[in-house]
Each structure stands twice: as structure tokens, then as C-alpha cells.
Coordinates of N, CA and C in Angstrom, one line a residue:
M18 N -4.4 -45.8 14.4 CA -3.1 -44.6 13.9 C -3.9 -43.2 14.3
R19 N -2.4 -42.7 14.8 CA -2.4 -41.8 14.8 C -2.6 -41.0 13.6
G20 N -2.9 -39.1 14.1 CA -3.9 -38.3 13.3 C -2.3 -38.0 13.0
L21 N -1.7 -36.9 12.1 CA -1.3 -35.4 11.9 C -0.7 -35.6 13.9
P22 N 0.3 -34.4 13.6 CA 1.4 -33.4 15.1 C 0.2 -32.0 14.5
A23 N 0.3 -31.8 15.7 CA -0.4 -30.7 16.4 C 0.8 -29.9 15.9
L24 N -0.4 -28.8 14.8 CA 0.7 -27.9 14.2 C 1.0 -26.3 15.5
G25 N -0.2 -26.1 16.0 CA 0.6 -24.4 17.1 C -0.6 -24.5 16.2
P26 N -0.9 -22.5 17.0 CA -1.9 -21.5 16.7 C -1.1 -21.0 15.1
P27 N -2.4 -20.6 14.9 CA -0.6 -19.7 13.0 C 0.1 -18.6 14.1
G28 N -0.5 -17.9 14.8 CA 0.8 -16.7 15.4 C 2.1 -17.9 15.5
Q29 N 2.0 -18.9 16.0 CA 3.3 -19.6 16.3 C 4.3 -20.1 15.6
I30 N 3.7 -20.4 14.2 CA 3.8 -21.0 13.3 C 4.6 -19.3 12.6
L31 N 4.0 -18.0 12.3 CA 4.2 -16.9 11.9 C 5.3 -16.7 12.8
R32 N 5.4 -16.9 13.7 CA 6.8 -16.5 15.1 C 8.0 -17.0 14.2
F33 N 7.7 -18.3 14.3 CA 8.9 -19.2 13.6 C 9.0 -19.1 12.9
A34 N 8.6 -18.5 11.3 CA 8.4 -18.1 10.4 C 10.1 -16.9 10.6
A35 N 9.0 -16.6 11.5 CA 10.1 -15.0 11.8 C 11.9 -15.0 11.8
V36 N 11.3 -15.9 13.3 CA 13.1 -16.7 14.2 C 14.1 -17.1 12.7
G37 N 13.3 -18.1 12.4 CA 14.4 -19.1 11.3 C 14.2 -17.8 10.4
G38 N 14.0 -16.7 10.0 CA 14.9 -15.4 8.6 C 15.9 -15.5 8.8
V39 N 16.2 -14.6 10.4 CA 16.7 -13.6 11.6 C 17.7 -15.1 12.0
N40 N 17.8 -16.1 12.1 CA 18.5 -17.6 11.4 C 19.4 -18.0 10.5
T41 N 18.5 -18.0 9.9 CA 18.9 -18.3 8.6 C 20.4 -17.1 8.3
L42 N 20.1 -15.9 8.5 CA 20.8 -15.2 8.3 C 21.9 -14.6 9.0
T43 N 22.0 -15.1 10.5 CA 22.8 -15.1 10.9 C 23.6 -16.4 10.5
F44 N 23.7 -17.4 10.0 CA 24.0 -18.6 9.5 C 24.8 -18.0 8.5
Y45 N 24.5 -16.8 7.4 CA 25.1 -16.9 6.3 C 25.5 -16.0 6.2
A46 N 25.3 -15.0 7.2 CA 26.3 -14.0 8.0 C 28.1 -14.6 8.5
C47 N 27.6 -16.1 9.1 CA 29.0 -16.6 9.8 C 29.4 -17.1 8.4
Y48 N 28.5 -17.8 7.5 CA 29.1 -19.2 6.5 C 29.5 -18.9 5.9
L49 N 29.7 -17.1 4.9 CA 30.2 -16.5 4.1 C 31.6 -16.2 3.6
P50 N 32.3 -15.2 5.1 CA 33.1 -15.2 5.8 C 33.8 -16.8 6.0
L51 N 33.8 -17.8 6.8 CA 34.4 -19.0 6.7 C 34.6 -19.9 6.2
H52 N 34.3 -19.3 4.5 CA 33.7 -19.5 2.9 C 35.1 -19.6 2.4
R53 N 34.9 -18.3 2.7 CA 36.6 -17.6 2.1 C 37.8 -18.5 2.9
L54 N 37.7 -18.9 3.9 CA 38.9 -19.7 4.9 C 39.0 -20.8 4.8
L55 N 37.7 -21.8 4.5 CA 36.8 -23.2 4.6 C 37.1 -23.3 4.0
P56 N 36.9 -24.5 3.8 CA 36.6 -25.3 2.5 C 34.6 -25.6 3.1
Y57 N 33.9 -25.6 2.1 CA 32.9 -25.2 1.8 C 32.1 -26.0 3.7
F58 N 31.8 -27.2 3.3 CA 31.5 -28.5 4.7 C 32.0 -27.6 6.1
A59 N 33.0 -27.4 6.5 CA 33.4 -27.4 7.5 C 33.1 -25.7 7.7
A60 N 33.1 -24.5 7.2 CA 32.4 -23.6 6.9 C 30.5 -23.4 7.3
Y61 N 30.4 -24.3 7.2 CA 28.8 -24.6 6.9 C 28.8 -24.7 8.3
T62 N 29.1 -26.0 8.6 CA 29.0 -26.6 10.3 C 29.5 -25.1 11.0
A63 N 30.2 -24.6 10.8 CA 30.5 -23.5 12.2 C 29.2 -22.6 12.3
G64 N 29.1 -22.4 11.3 CA 28.1 -21.5 10.4 C 26.8 -21.8 11.7
F65 N 26.9 -23.1 11.5 CA 25.3 -23.6 11.3 C 25.7 -24.2 13.2
V66 N 26.2 -23.8 13.8 CA 26.4 -24.2 14.7 C 26.1 -23.4 15.8
T67 N 26.9 -21.5 15.6 CA 26.9 -20.4 15.8 C 25.0 -20.3 15.8
S68 N 24.3 -20.8 14.4 CA 23.1 -19.8 15.2 C 22.3 -21.0 15.1
M69 N 22.3 -21.8 15.8 CA 21.6 -23.0 17.1 C 21.7 -22.1 17.9
V70 N 22.5 -22.1 18.2 CA 22.5 -20.8 19.7 C 22.2 -19.7 19.9
C71 N 21.9 -18.9 18.7 CA 20.6 -17.9 18.6 C 19.7 -18.0 18.5
S72 N 19.4 -19.5 17.6 CA 17.7 -19.8 17.1 C 16.6 -20.1 18.9
F73 N 17.8 -21.3 19.5 CA 16.6 -21.6 21.0 C 17.6 -21.3 21.7
F74 N 18.1 -19.4 21.8 CA 17.3 -18.4 22.6 C 15.5 -16.9 21.3
L75 N 16.4 -18.2 21.1 CA 14.9 -16.4 20.1 C 13.2 -17.6 20.0
N76 N 13.8 -18.7 20.1 CA 12.0 -20.1 19.8 C 11.6 -19.8 21.3
T77 N 13.0 -20.1 22.6 CA 12.4 -19.9 23.4 C 11.7 -18.8 24.1
C78 N 12.2 -17.7 23.3 CA 11.4 -16.0 23.6 C 10.0 -15.4 23.2
F79 N 11.2 -15.8 22.4 CA 10.1 -15.2 21.3 C 8.6 -16.0 20.8
T80 N 9.0 -17.4 20.3 CA 8.3 -18.0 19.2 C 7.2 -18.7 20.5
Y81 N 7.9 -19.3 21.1 CA 7.1 -20.1 22.3 C 7.1 -19.5 23.3
R82 N 7.2 -18.7 23.1 CA 7.2 -17.9 25.3 C 7.6 -19.0 25.7
T83 N 8.5 -19.2 26.4 CA 8.9 -20.5 27.7 C 9.7 -19.2 28.0
R84 N 10.6 -20.1 29.3 CA 11.7 -19.7 29.8 C 13.0 -20.5 28.9
P85 N 13.8 -20.1 28.8 CA 15.1 -20.8 27.8 C 16.4 -21.3 29.7
T86 N 16.4 -22.4 29.4 CA 16.3 -23.4 31.3 C 17.4 -24.6 30.5
W87 N 18.0 -24.7 32.0 CA 19.3 -25.1 31.4 C 18.8 -26.9 30.3
K88 N 17.6 -27.6 30.3 CA 17.5 -29.2 30.1 C 16.9 -28.3 28.8
K89 N 16.6 -28.0 28.7 CA 15.9 -27.6 27.5 C 16.9 -27.0 26.4
F90 N 18.0 -25.8 26.9 CA 19.4 -25.8 25.9 C 19.9 -27.3 25.5
L91 N 20.0 -28.2 26.5 CA 20.2 -28.8 26.2 C 19.7 -30.6 25.4
L92 N 18.9 -29.9 25.5 CA 18.1 -31.0 25.1 C 17.4 -30.2 23.8
F93 N 17.7 -28.6 23.3 CA 17.2 -28.2 21.3 C 18.1 -28.7 20.8
P94 N 19.5 -29.9 21.1 CA 20.3 -29.7 19.9 C 19.9 -30.7 19.0
L95 N 18.7 -31.4 20.2 CA 18.4 -32.5 19.6 C 16.6 -32.3 18.4
T96 N 16.4 -31.2 18.6 CA 15.8 -30.1 17.1 C 16.7 -30.7 15.9
Q97 N 18.0 -30.6 16.0 CA 19.1 -29.4 15.4 C 19.3 -30.7 14.3
V98 N 19.1 -32.1 15.1 CA 19.7 -33.3 13.9 C 19.2 -33.5 12.6
T99 N 18.0 -32.9 13.9 CA 17.0 -33.6 11.7 C 17.0 -32.6 11.1
N100 N 17.2 -31.1 11.4 CA 17.4 -30.3 11.1 C 19.1 -29.7 9.7
Y101 N 19.7 -30.4 10.9 CA 21.4 -30.2 10.3 C 21.3 -32.1 9.5
G102 N 21.0 -32.9 9.4 CA 20.4 -34.3 8.6 C 20.3 -33.9 6.8
V103 N 18.8 -33.7 7.3 CA 18.6 -33.1 6.1 C 18.7 -31.4 4.7
Q104 N 19.2 -31.0 5.8 CA 19.8 -30.0 6.0 C 21.0 -30.6 5.4
S105 N 22.5 -31.3 5.6 CA 23.5 -31.8 4.8 C 23.5 -32.6 3.7
V106 N 22.3 -33.0 3.4 CA 22.2 -34.6 2.5 C 21.7 -32.9 2.0
G107 N 20.8 -32.6 1.6 CA 19.9 -30.6 0.4 C 21.3 -30.8 0.3
L108 N 22.9 -30.3 1.3 CA 23.8 -29.2 0.5 C 24.6 -30.1 0.0
V109 N 24.6 -31.6 0.3 CA 26.0 -31.8 -0.5 C 24.8 -32.4 -1.6
A110 N 24.1 -32.7 -1.9 CA 23.3 -33.7 -3.3 C 23.0 -31.8 -3.7
L111 N 22.7 -31.3 -3.6 CA 22.3 -29.5 -4.1 C 23.5 -29.6 -4.7
V112 N 25.7 -28.9 -4.1 CA 26.5 -29.8 -4.6 C 27.5 -30.4 -5.5
S113 N 27.3 -31.3 -5.2 CA 27.8 -33.2 -5.6 C 27.1 -33.0 -6.9
W114 N 26.0 -33.1 -6.4 CA 25.2 -33.8 -7.5 C 23.9 -32.7 -8.3
C115 N 24.1 -31.7 -8.3 CA 23.1 -30.7 -9.1 C 24.0 -29.9 -9.7
G116 N 25.6 -29.4 -9.2 CA 26.0 -28.9 -10.2 C 25.7 -27.1 -9.1
M117 N 25.2 -27.0 -7.9 CA 24.8 -25.6 -7.4 C 25.9 -24.5 -7.1
N118 N 25.8 -23.8 -7.3 CA 27.6 -22.4 -6.4 C 26.7 -23.7 -5.1
S119 N 28.3 -23.1 -4.1 CA 27.5 -23.7 -2.9 C 28.0 -22.7 -2.5
T120 N 27.9 -21.4 -2.8 CA 27.5 -20.1 -1.7 C 26.0 -20.2 -1.5
V121 N 25.6 -21.0 -2.5 CA 23.5 -20.8 -2.5 C 22.5 -21.5 -2.4
A122 N 23.8 -23.1 -2.4 CA 23.4 -24.1 -2.0 C 22.8 -24.4 -1.0
P123 N 22.9 -23.9 0.2 CA 22.8 -23.8 1.8 C 21.3 -23.1 1.8
L124 N 21.0 -22.2 0.9 CA 19.9 -21.6 1.6 C 18.9 -22.2 0.8
A125 N 18.8 -22.8 -0.2 CA 18.0 -23.7 -0.5 C 17.9 -24.8 0.1
A126 N 19.1 -25.2 1.1 CA 18.9 -27.3 1.2 C 18.3 -26.5 3.4
A127 N 18.1 -25.1 3.3 CA 17.2 -25.2 4.3 C 16.2 -24.4 4.3
L128 N 15.7 -24.7 3.1 CA 14.6 -24.9 2.8 C 13.6 -25.8 2.9
G129 N 13.9 -26.6 2.7 CA 13.5 -28.7 3.1 C 13.7 -28.8 4.5
A130 N 14.1 -28.2 5.3 CA 14.4 -28.1 6.3 C 12.8 -28.1 7.9
I131 N 12.8 -27.3 6.8 CA 11.7 -26.2 7.8 C 10.6 -27.3 8.9
P132 N 10.2 -27.6 7.6 CA 9.2 -28.1 8.5 C 9.4 -29.5 9.2
F133 N 10.0 -29.9 9.1 CA 10.3 -30.8 9.7 C 11.0 -30.6 11.7
T134 N 11.7 -29.3 11.6 CA 12.0 -28.5 12.6 C 11.3 -28.2 13.1
Y135 N 10.4 -27.1 13.0 CA 9.3 -26.8 13.4 C 9.0 -28.3 14.2
L136 N 8.4 -28.9 14.3 CA 7.6 -30.0 14.5 C 8.1 -31.1 15.2
V137 N 10.0 -30.4 15.4 CA 11.2 -31.2 16.5 C 10.3 -30.4 18.0
S138 N 11.2 -29.0 17.1 CA 11.2 -27.8 18.7 C 10.0 -27.9 19.1
R139 N 9.1 -28.1 18.7 CA 8.0 -27.6 18.8 C 7.4 -28.4 20.5
R140 N 8.5 -30.3 20.1 CA 7.6 -30.8 21.0 C 9.0 -30.6 22.3
I141 N 9.8 -29.6 21.8 CA 11.0 -29.8 22.3 C 10.6 -28.7 23.6
L142 N 10.5 -27.6 22.9 CA 10.3 -26.3 23.5 C 9.3 -25.9 24.7
R143 N 8.3 -26.9 24.2 CA 6.6 -27.0 24.6 C 6.3 -27.8 24.9
P144 N 7.6 -28.6 26.2 CA 6.8 -29.9 26.6 C 5.3 -29.8 26.8
S145 N 5.0 -30.7 27.5 CA 3.9 -31.0 28.1 C 4.1 -31.6 30.3
A146 N 3.2 -30.7 30.8 CA 4.0 -30.9 32.1 C 3.8 -32.8 32.0
R147 N 3.0 -32.9 31.4 CA 2.0 -33.9 32.8 C 3.5 -35.0 31.8
T148 N 3.6 -34.9 30.7 CA 4.5 -36.8 30.5 C 5.8 -35.8 30.1
G149 N 6.6 -35.3 29.7 CA 7.4 -35.2 29.3 C 8.2 -34.6 28.6
P150 N 9.7 -33.9 28.0 CA 10.0 -33.1 26.6 C 9.2 -33.4 25.5
F151 N 8.5 -35.1 25.1 CA 8.8 -34.8 23.6 C 6.9 -35.9 24.1
A152 N 6.0 -34.9 24.6 CA 4.8 -36.2 24.9 C 4.2 -34.7 23.7
R153 N 2.7 -35.2 22.9 CA 1.7 -33.5 22.5 C 1.6 -33.1 23.6
P154 N 1.6 -31.5 23.2 CA 1.1 -30.6 24.2 C -0.6 -30.5 24.9
A155 N -0.7 -29.7 25.7 CA -1.9 -29.8 26.4 C -3.2 -28.9 25.4
P156 N -4.2 -29.3 24.5 CA -5.5 -28.3 23.9 C -4.5 -27.0 24.6
C157 N -5.2 -26.4 26.0 CA -5.2 -25.2 27.0 C -3.3 -24.9 26.5
D158 N -2.1 -25.4 26.4 CA -0.9 -24.9 25.9 C -0.1 -25.0 25.2
Q159 N -0.7 -24.1 24.3 CA -0.1 -23.7 23.0 C -0.1 -22.6 22.6
G160 N 0.6 -22.4 23.7 CA 1.3 -20.3 24.2 C 0.0 -19.2 24.1
E161 N -1.4 -19.4 23.4 CA -2.7 -18.7 23.3 C -3.3 -19.3 24.5
P162 N -4.4 -18.0 25.1 CA -4.8 -18.2 26.2 C -6.1 -19.4 26.0
P163 N -6.9 -19.7 26.9 CA -8.1 -20.9 26.1 C -9.1 -20.1 25.9
P164 N -10.1 -20.2 25.1 CA -11.4 -19.2 24.4 C -11.6 -19.4 25.7
V165 N -12.6 -18.3 25.3 CA -13.5 -18.0 26.3 C -15.3 -18.3 26.6
R166 N -15.9 -19.0 26.9 CA -16.9 -20.1 26.3 C -18.0 -19.2 28.0
S167 N -18.9 -18.4 26.3 CA -20.5 -17.8 27.2 C -21.5 -18.8 27.2
S168 N -21.8 -18.1 28.6 CA -22.9 -19.1 28.7 C -24.5 -19.0 28.1
E169 N -24.3 -17.2 27.2 CA -25.1 -17.3 26.0 C -25.5 -17.7 24.3
P170 N -26.5 -18.1 24.3 CA -26.8 -19.4 22.8 C -26.2 -18.1 22.1
A171 N -25.4 -18.8 21.3 CA -24.8 -18.3 19.8 C -25.9 -17.3 18.9

């Protein structure tokens, strides 16, 4: 039985959260004006796609501190499939079943998708050099320097 996936260093998780905040603001800045022109789900989809492109560059350069490549860019939407699915189900459930206002429902739905998105994006953007994009990263491939070992007793 396999253990829980590696979460990564705390600094990386904090950077991911910061990028998520910026990404949410980008999404919402697109969604609100489009919501006046389009049905809520169409406005949601357009805002989501726009913020996904921004998210790719912020996560590669800032969160995981790797170079953006075409391969990662083409794989990155896989990280968002889970995000989009969880958020979409949450959005429809909140608006249709719970009667939540469609202006604030996307923010509530986004909260539920955060843990899933982090784990999947980490797998895509920080691949192990040995085994491909979905492999577990090697211990020193965590975005942090390896620990310094001293020969003196502690």
C-alpha cells in the first residue's frame, strides 16, 4: 500500500498558495465583466482558460522554480482538468442546488479544488528526470537545496 503523496517543502506550498491567490484574482477579473454579457457558465469557462495560462507561467517560474517549456505547457492543462472538474461540479451544485449567488459561487468552488490542483501540478511541473512527468520527485529534487551534512557529532 502506497503512502500519501509528497507535499513538498513548506516554501513551495506557500508560493503555490500565493500564486493561487493571484490566479483567483485574475480569474475573477475576467469572470465578472463576462458574467454581465454571457451566461454564468460560459463566463466561468472563459475566465478559467485565461487564468490557466497565467497560472502556468507563475507556477513554473515562481512556485516550482523551473523553466517553462512547451512540453510542460502542453501537459499543464492536465493539472487543470481535475481543477476544472472539481470547480465545475462545485459551481453547479452551489448555484443550482444550494441557491448560492452565481457571482460568489466560483470562489467557494475554487477552495475545494486547491489540494487536488497542487498535487497534480506538482507532478507535472516538477517531474523526476528518471521516470517521466508523473513520477514522484527524487528527495533532492524538491526545489530546495539538499541538507548539509556535518562530520561533527551533534
